Short mmCIF file of C-alpha atoms and ligand atoms in Angstrom, two decimals:
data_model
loop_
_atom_site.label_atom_id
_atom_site.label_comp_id
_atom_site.label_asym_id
_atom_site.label_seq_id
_atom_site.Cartn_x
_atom_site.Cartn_y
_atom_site.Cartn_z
CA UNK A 1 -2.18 2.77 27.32
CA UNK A 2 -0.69 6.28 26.54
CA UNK A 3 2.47 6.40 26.13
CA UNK A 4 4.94 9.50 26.38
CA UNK A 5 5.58 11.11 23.22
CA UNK A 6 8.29 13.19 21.74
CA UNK A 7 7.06 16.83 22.38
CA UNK A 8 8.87 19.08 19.21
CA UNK A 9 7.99 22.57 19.69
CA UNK A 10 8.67 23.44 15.71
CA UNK A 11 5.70 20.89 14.60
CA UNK A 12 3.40 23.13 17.00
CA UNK A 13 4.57 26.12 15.53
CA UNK A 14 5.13 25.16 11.96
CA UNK A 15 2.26 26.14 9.02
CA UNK A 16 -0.63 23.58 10.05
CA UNK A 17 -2.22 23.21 7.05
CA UNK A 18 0.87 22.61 4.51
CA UNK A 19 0.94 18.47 4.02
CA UNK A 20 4.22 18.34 3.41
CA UNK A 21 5.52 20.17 6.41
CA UNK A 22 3.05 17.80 8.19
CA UNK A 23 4.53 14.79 6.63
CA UNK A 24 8.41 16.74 7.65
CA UNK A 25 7.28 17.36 11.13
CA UNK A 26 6.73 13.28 11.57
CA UNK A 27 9.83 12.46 9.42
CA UNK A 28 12.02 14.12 11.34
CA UNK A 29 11.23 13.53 14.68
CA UNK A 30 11.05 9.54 13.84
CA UNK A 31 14.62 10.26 12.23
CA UNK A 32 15.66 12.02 15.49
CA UNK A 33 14.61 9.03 17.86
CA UNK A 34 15.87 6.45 15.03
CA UNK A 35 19.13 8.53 15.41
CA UNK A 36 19.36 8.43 11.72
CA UNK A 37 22.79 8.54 9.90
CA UNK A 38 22.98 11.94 8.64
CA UNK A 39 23.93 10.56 5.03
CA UNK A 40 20.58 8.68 4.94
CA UNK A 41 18.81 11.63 6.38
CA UNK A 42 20.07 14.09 3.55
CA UNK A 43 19.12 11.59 0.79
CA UNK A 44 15.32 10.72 2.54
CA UNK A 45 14.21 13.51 3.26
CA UNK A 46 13.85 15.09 -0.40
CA UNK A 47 12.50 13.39 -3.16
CA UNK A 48 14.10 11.23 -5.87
CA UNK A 49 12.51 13.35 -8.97
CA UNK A 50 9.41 15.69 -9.76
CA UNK A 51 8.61 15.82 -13.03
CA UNK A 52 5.78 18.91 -13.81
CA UNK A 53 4.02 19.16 -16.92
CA UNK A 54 1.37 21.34 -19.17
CA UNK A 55 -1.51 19.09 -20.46
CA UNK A 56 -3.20 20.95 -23.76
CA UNK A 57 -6.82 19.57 -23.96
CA UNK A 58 -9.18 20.41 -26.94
CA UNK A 59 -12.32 21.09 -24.79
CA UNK A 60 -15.55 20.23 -25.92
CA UNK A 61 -16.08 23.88 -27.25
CA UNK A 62 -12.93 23.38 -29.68
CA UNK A 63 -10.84 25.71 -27.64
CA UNK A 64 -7.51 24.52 -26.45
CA UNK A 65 -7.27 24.69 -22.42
CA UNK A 66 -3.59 23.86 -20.98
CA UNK A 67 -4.08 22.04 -17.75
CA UNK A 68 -0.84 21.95 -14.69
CA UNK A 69 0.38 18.54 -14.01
CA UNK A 70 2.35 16.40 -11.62
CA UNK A 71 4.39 13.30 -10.77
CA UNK A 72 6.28 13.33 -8.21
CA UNK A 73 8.26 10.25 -7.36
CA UNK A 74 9.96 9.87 -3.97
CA UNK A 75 11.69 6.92 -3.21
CA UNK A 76 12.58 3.62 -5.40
CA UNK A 77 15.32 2.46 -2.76
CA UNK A 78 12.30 -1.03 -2.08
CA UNK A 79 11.35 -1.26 -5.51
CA UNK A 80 9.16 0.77 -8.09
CA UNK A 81 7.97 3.79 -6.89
CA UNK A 82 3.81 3.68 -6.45
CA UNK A 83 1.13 5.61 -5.78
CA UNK A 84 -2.37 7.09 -7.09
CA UNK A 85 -2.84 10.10 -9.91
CA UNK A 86 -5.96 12.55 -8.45
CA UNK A 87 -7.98 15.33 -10.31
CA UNK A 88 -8.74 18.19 -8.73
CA UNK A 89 -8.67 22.24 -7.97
CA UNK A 90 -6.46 22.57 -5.47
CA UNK A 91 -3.98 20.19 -5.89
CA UNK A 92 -0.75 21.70 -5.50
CA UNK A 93 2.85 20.13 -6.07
CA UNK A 94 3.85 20.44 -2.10
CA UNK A 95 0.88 18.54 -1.62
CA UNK A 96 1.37 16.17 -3.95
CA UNK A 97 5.31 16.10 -2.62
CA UNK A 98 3.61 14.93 0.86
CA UNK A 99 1.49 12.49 -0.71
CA UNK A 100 4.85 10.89 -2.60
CA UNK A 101 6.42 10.70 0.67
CA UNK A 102 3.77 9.19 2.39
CA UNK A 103 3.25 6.52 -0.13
CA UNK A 104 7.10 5.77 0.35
CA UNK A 105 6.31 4.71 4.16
CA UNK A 106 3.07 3.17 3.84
CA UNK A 107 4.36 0.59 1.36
CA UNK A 108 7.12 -0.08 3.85
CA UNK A 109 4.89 0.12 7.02
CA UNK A 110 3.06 -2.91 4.98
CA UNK A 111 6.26 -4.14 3.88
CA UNK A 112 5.70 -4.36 0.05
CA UNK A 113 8.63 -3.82 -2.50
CA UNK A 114 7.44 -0.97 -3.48
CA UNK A 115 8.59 2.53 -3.26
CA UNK A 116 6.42 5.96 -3.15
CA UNK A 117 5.25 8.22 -5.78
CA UNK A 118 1.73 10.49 -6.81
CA UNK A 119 0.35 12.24 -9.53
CA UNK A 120 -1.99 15.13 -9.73
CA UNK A 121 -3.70 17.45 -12.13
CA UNK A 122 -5.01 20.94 -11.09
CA UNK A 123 -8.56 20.56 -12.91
CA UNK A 124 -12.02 20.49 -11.62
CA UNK A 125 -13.55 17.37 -13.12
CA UNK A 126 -17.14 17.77 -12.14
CA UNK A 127 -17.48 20.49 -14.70
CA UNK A 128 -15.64 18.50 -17.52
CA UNK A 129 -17.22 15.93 -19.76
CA UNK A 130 -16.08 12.56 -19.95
CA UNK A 131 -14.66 12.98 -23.74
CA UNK A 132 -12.51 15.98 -21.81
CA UNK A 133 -11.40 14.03 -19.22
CA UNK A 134 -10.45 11.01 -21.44
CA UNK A 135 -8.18 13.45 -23.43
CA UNK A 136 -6.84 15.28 -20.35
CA UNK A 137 -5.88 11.59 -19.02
CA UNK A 138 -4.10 10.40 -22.47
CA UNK A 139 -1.91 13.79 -23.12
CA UNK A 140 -1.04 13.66 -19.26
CA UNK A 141 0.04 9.54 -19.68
CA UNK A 142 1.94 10.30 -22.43
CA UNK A 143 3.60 13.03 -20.81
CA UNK A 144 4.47 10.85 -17.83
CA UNK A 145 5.53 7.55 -20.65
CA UNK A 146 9.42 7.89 -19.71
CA UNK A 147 9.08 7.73 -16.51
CA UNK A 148 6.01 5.15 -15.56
CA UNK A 149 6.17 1.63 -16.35
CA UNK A 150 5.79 -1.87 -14.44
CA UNK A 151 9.36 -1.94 -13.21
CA UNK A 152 9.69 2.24 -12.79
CA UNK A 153 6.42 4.05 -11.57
CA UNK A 154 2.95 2.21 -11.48
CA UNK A 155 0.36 4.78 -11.28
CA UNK A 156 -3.50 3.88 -9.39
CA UNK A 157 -6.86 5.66 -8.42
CA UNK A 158 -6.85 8.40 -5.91
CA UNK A 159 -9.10 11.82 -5.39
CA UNK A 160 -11.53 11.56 -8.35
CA UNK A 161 -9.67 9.59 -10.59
CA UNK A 162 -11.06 5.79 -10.87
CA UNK A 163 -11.15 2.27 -12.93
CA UNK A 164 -11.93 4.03 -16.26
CA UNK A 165 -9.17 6.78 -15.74
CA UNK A 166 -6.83 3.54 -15.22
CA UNK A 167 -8.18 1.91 -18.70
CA UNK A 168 -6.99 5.17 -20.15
CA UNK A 169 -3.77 5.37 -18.96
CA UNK A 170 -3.08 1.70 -19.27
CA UNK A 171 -4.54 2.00 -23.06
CA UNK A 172 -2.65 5.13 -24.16
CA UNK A 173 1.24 3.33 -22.66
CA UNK A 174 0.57 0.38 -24.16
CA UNK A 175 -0.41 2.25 -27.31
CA UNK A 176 3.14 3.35 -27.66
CA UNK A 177 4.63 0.62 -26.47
CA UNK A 178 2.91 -1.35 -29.56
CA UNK A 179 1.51 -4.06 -26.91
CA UNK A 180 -0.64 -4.34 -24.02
CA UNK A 181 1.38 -3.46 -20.82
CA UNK A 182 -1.44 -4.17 -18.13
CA UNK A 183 1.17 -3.67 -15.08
CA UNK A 184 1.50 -0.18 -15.47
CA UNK A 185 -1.35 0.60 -13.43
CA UNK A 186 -3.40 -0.85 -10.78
CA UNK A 187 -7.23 -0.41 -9.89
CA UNK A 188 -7.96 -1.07 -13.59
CA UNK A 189 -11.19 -2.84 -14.44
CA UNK A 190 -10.65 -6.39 -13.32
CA UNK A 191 -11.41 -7.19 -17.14
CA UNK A 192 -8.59 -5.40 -18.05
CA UNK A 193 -5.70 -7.39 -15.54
CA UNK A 194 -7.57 -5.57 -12.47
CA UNK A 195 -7.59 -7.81 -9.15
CA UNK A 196 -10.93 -8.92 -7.64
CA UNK A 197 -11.37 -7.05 -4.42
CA UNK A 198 -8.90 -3.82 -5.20
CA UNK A 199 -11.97 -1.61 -5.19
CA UNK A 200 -13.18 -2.51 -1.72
CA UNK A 201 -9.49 -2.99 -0.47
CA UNK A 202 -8.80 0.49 1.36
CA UNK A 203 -12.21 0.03 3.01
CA UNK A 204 -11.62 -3.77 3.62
CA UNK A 205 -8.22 -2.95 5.45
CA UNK A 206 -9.72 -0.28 7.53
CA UNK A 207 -12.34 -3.11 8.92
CA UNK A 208 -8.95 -5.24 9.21
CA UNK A 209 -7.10 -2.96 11.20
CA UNK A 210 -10.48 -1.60 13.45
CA UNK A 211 -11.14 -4.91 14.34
CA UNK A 212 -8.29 -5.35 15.71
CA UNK A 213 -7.46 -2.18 17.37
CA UNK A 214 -11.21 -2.39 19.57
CA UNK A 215 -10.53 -6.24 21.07
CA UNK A 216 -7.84 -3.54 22.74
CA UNK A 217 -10.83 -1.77 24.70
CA UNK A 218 -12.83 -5.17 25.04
CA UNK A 219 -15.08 -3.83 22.30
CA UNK A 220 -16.73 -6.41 20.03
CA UNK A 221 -18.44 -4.81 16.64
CA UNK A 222 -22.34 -4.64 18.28
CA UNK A 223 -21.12 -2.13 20.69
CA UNK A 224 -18.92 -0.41 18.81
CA UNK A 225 -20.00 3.35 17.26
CA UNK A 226 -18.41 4.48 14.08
CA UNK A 227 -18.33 7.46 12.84
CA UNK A 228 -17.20 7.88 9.31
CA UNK A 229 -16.72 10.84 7.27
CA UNK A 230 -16.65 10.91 3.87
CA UNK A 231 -18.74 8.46 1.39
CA UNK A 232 -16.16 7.72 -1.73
CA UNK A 233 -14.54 4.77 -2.48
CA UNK A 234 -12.61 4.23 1.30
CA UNK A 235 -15.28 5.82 3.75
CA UNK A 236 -18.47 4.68 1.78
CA UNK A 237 -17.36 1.10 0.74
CA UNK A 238 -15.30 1.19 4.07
CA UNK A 239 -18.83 2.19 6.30
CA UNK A 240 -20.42 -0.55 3.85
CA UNK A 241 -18.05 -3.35 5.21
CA UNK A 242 -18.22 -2.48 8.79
CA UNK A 243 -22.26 -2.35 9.07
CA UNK A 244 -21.62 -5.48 7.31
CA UNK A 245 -19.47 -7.02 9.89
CA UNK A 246 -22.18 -5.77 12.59
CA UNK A 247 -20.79 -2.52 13.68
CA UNK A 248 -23.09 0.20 14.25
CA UNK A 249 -22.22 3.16 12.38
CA UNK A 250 -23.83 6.21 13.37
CA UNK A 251 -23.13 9.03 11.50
CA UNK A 252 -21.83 9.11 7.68
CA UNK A 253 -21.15 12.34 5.49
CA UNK A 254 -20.40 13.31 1.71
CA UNK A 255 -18.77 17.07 1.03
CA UNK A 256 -21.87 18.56 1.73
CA UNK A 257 -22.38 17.76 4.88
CA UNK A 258 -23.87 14.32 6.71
CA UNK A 259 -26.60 12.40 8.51
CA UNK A 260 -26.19 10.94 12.72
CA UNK A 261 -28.80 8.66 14.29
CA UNK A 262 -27.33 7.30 18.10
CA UNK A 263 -29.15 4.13 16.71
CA UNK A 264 -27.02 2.93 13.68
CA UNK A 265 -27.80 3.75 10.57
CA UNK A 266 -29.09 1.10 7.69
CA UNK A 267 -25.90 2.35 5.42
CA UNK A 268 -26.71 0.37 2.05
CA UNK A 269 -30.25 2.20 2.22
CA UNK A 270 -28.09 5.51 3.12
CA UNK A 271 -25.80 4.81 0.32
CA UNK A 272 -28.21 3.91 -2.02
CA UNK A 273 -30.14 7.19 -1.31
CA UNK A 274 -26.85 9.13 -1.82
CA UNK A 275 -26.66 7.39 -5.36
CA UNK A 276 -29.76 8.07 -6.55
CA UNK A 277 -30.24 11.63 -5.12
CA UNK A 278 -26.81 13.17 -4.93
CA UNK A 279 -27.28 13.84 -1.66
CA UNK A 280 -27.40 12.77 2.07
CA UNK A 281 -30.20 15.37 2.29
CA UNK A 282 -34.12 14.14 3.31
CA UNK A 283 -32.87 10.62 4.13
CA UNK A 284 -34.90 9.49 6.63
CA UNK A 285 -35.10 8.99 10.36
CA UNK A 286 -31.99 10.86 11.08
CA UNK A 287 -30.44 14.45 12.13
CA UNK A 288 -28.20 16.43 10.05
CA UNK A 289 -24.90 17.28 10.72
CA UNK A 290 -21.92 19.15 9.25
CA UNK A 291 -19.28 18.07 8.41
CA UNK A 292 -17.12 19.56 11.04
CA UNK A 293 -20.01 18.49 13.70
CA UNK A 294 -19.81 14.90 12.57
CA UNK A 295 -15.74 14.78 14.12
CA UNK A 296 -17.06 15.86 16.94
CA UNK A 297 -19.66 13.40 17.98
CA UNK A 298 -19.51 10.37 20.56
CA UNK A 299 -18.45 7.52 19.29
CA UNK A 300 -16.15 5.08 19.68
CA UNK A 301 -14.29 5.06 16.29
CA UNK A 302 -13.93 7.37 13.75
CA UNK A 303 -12.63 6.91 10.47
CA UNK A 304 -11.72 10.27 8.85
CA UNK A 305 -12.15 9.09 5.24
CA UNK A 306 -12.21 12.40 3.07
CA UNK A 307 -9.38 14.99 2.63
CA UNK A 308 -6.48 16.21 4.65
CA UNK A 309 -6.20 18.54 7.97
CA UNK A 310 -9.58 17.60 8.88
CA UNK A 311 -8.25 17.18 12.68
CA UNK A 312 -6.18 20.04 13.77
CA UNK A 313 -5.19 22.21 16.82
CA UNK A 314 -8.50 24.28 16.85
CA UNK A 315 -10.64 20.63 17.03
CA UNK A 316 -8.74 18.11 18.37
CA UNK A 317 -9.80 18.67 21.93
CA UNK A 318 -13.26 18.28 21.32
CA UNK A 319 -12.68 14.80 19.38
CA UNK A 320 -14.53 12.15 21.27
CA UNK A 321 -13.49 8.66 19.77
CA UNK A 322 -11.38 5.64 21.30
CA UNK A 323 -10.08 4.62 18.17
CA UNK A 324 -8.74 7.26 15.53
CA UNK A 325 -8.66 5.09 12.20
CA UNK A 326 -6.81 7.59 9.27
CA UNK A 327 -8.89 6.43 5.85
CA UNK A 328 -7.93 9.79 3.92
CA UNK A 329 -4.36 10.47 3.71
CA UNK A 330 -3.19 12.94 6.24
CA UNK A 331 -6.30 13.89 8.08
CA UNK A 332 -5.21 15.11 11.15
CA UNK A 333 -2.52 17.56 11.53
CA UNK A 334 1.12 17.42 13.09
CA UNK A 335 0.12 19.79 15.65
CA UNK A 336 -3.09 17.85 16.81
CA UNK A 337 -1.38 14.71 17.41
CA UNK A 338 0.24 16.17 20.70
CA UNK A 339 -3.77 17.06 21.64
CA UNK A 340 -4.66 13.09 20.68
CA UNK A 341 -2.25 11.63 22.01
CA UNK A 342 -2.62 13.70 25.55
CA UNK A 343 -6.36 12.57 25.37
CA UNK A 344 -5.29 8.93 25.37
CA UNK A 345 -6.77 8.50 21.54
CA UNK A 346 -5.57 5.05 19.96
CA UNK A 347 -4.46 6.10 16.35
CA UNK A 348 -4.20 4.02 13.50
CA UNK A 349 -2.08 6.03 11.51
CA UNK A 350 -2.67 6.64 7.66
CA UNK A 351 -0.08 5.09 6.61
CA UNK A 352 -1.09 1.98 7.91
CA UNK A 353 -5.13 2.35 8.22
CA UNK A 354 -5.45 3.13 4.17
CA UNK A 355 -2.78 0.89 2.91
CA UNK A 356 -4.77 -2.20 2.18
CA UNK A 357 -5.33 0.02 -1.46
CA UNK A 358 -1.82 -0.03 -1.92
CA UNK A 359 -1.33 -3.86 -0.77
CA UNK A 360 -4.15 -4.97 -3.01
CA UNK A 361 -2.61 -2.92 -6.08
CA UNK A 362 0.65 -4.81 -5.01
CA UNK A 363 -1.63 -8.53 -5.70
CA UNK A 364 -2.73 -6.82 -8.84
CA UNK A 365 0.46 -5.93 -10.67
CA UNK A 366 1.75 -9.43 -8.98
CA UNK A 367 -1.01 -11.07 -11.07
CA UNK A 368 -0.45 -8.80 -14.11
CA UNK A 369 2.85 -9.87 -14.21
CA UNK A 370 2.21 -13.72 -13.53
CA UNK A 371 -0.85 -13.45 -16.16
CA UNK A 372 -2.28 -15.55 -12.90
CA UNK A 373 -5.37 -13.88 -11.59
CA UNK A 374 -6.53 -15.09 -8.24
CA UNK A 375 -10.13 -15.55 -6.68
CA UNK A 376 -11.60 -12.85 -4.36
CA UNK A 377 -11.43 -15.52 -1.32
CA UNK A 378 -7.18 -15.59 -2.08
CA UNK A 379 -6.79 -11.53 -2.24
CA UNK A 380 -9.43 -10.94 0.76
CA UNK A 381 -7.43 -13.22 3.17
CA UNK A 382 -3.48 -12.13 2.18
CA UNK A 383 -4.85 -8.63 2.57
CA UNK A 384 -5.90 -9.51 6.35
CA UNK A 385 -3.02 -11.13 6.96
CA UNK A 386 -1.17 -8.22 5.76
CA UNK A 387 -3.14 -6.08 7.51
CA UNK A 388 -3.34 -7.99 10.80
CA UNK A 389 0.77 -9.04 11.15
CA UNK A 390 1.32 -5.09 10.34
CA UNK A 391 -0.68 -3.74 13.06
CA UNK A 392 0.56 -5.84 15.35
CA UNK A 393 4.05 -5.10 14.16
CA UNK A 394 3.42 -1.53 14.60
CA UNK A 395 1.79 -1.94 18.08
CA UNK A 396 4.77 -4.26 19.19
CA UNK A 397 7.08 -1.20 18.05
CA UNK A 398 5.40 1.68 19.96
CA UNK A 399 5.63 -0.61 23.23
CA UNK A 400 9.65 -1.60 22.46
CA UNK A 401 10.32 1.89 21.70
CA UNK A 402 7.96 3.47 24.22
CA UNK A 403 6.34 5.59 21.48
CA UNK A 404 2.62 6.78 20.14
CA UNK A 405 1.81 4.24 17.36
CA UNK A 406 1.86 7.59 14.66
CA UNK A 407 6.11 8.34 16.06
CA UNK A 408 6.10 4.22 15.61
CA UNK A 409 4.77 3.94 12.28
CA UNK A 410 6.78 6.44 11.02
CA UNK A 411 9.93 5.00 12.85
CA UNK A 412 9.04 1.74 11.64
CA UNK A 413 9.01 2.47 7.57
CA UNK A 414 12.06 4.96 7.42
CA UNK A 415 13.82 2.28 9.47
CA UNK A 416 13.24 -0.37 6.62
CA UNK A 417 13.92 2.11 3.52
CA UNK A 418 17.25 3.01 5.55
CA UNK A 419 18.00 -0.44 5.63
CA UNK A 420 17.95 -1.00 2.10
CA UNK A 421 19.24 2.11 1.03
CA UNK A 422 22.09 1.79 3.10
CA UNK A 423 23.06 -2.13 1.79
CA UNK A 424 22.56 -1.04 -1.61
CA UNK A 425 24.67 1.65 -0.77
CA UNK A 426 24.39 5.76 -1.86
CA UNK A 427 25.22 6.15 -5.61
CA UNK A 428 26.99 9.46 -4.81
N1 LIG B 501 -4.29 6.16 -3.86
C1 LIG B 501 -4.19 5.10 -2.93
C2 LIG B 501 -3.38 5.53 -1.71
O1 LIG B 501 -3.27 6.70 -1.42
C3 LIG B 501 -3.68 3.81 -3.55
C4 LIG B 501 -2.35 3.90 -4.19
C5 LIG B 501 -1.96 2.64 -4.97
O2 LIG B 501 -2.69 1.66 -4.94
O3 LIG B 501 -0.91 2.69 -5.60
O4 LIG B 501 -2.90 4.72 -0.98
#
């Protein structure tokens, strides 16, 4: 099944832990194989604008605190640019430069007319209130107002941010524009012009694209292991769905740390426990396990679900799984996909393994805009099918082109958006 790869000795070399020299390091060697015009390559490779800005916020204690900001917004060559806002300490604007980018190719690796954009805000929001946050979220909207909008820039959930941060956003636009503008976000409460399903959707499209990628190895869900780390909205709700569909996950974590038992764990008792104690800690009948021990166990998929560089050159060799399934944007690092790839690891890439969030926002701001909404049943089976004709699209691709299926996925989506960038034709 392994196919040879495109050895490029800068990506070994290059800073591992910088996201948007990781996302370069797969841009440009996709562009080298695609032989990419060098006009199309000067105008993709940067993005389109970056907009940063300083977010006053009376705190709780009546003192003013001035909070950093970002939007960065790569590409609108497909169609509005897209792509989630998240809260938290280290965000930085390289990183949220990389995220941009890779929203850009995930909407084209799932082929929706979208473009790529994300948001950020250097804050730590589990010591703010939720008055604080409200009023971080409305002065940082209205900061972004010229620039987001259904047809410009539709913002969504990511790292920490959620439906109510949406309601905010959505509230405080349509505030100015005098009227209620519901497409300017997605993953709003489904009161609010939300779609049924969007919450589940980045976990739902993982199952999608898992169950596919195993009837490769003759695997059927009972005898499949999964190993998923992180608990949030994509690896909890995501671990949810596939103990649902009969899988047997076996090990689960939160930031702390997690929890492993070679017999399956019962997740919605797991999860529930999390909820009510904070913690993975004293649940019972299992061993503990960090966080870095939990990539490292046997199993036969595991679904990174939690931050970025979690898989680099110092742990890829010791990563045991068949099946490499990317919930968390950029988990593993340019440099350890030479190691994965060597080891004969199937990855689903990222940018196709998370983007049934993306795909499902896509239904929702296509029912905001019809003023249609559609039953769970409807979004649940156009995100499989979504989700089913891209993988095999992208597996179809690394075969033609003799490729890893990360090289292909990458070579896929900068294919498209240099396709319509070059009929619409460089404004230069
Ligand atoms: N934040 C999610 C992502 O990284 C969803 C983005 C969206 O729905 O626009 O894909």
């Amino acid at each position: 099944m392994a196919t040879p790869m495109v050895e490029d000795k800068l990506v070994l070399e290059s800073a591992e832990t910088n996201p948007f020299e990781a996302m370069m390091a797969r841009f440009d060697r996709a562009a080298k194989l695609l032989n990419l015009n060098p006009d199309l390559y000067a105008v993709m490779r940067v993005p389109n604008r970056e907009l940063k800005v300083y977010i006053p916020v009376r705190m709780d204690s009546g003192r003013i605190q001035v909070f950093e900001g970002y939007r960065v917004q790569h590409n609108f060559a497909r169609g509005p640019a897209k792509g989630g806002i998240r809260y938290s300490p280290d965000v930085t604007i390289e990183e949220v430069r990389a995220l941009a980018a890779w929203m850009t190719w995930k909407c084209a690796v799932v082929n929706v007319p979208f473009g790529g954009a994300k948001g950020g805000v250097v804050c730590d929001p589990w010591q703010m209130s939720q008055g604080e946050l409200e009023r971080m979220t409305r002065r940082y909207a209205s900061e972004l107002i010229d620039i987001i909008g259904p047809e410009k820039d539709v913002p969504a959930p990511d790292m920490n941010t959620n439906e109510q941060t949406m309601a905010w956003i959505m509230d405080t636009y349509s505030m100015h524009a005098r009227h209620t503008v519901n497409a300017v976000v997605t993953g709003k409460p489904v009161d609010l012009g939300g779609s049924k399903g969007r919450r589940e959707a980045t976990g739902r499209g993982i199952l999608f694209v898992v169950n596919e990628a195993i009837k490769r190895f003759k695997m059927t869900p009972p005898t499949t292991r999964v190993v998923v780390q992180g608990s949030g909205n994509v690896g909890g709700i995501g671990a949810q769905l596939m103990h649902e569909a009969g899988y047997k996950v076996i090990a689960i974590s939160d930031v702390y740390g997690g929890i492993h038992s070679p017999d399956g764990i019962d997740i919605p008792a797991a999860l529930e426990h999390l909820k009510a104690t904070r913690s993975f800690e004293e649940f019972p009948g299992v061993e503990s396990v960090s966080n870095s021990e939990l990539l490292e166990l046997e199993c036969d998929v595991l679904v990174p679900a939690a931050t970025e560089n979690q898989i680099r050159s110092d742990n890829a060799e010791r990563i045991k799984c068949k099946v490499l399934a990317e919930g968390a944007n950029g988990p593993t690092t340019a440099a350890a996909d030479a190691i994965l790839h060597r080891k004969g690891i199937f990855v689903i890439p990222d940018i196709l393994a998370n983007a049934g969030g993306v795909t499902v926002s896509y239904f929702e701001w296509v029912q905001d805009r019809m003023g249609y909404f559609w039953k769970e049943d409807v979004v649940n089976e156009r995100l499989q099918d979504i989700m089913v004709a891209s993988f095999n699209d992208l597996v179809k691709y690394a075969d033609t082109h003799n490729v890893d299926t990360r090289t292909a996925a990458y070579m896929l989506a900068i294919d498209r958006v240099a396709y319509d960038t070059r009929m619409r034709g460089i404004y230069a």
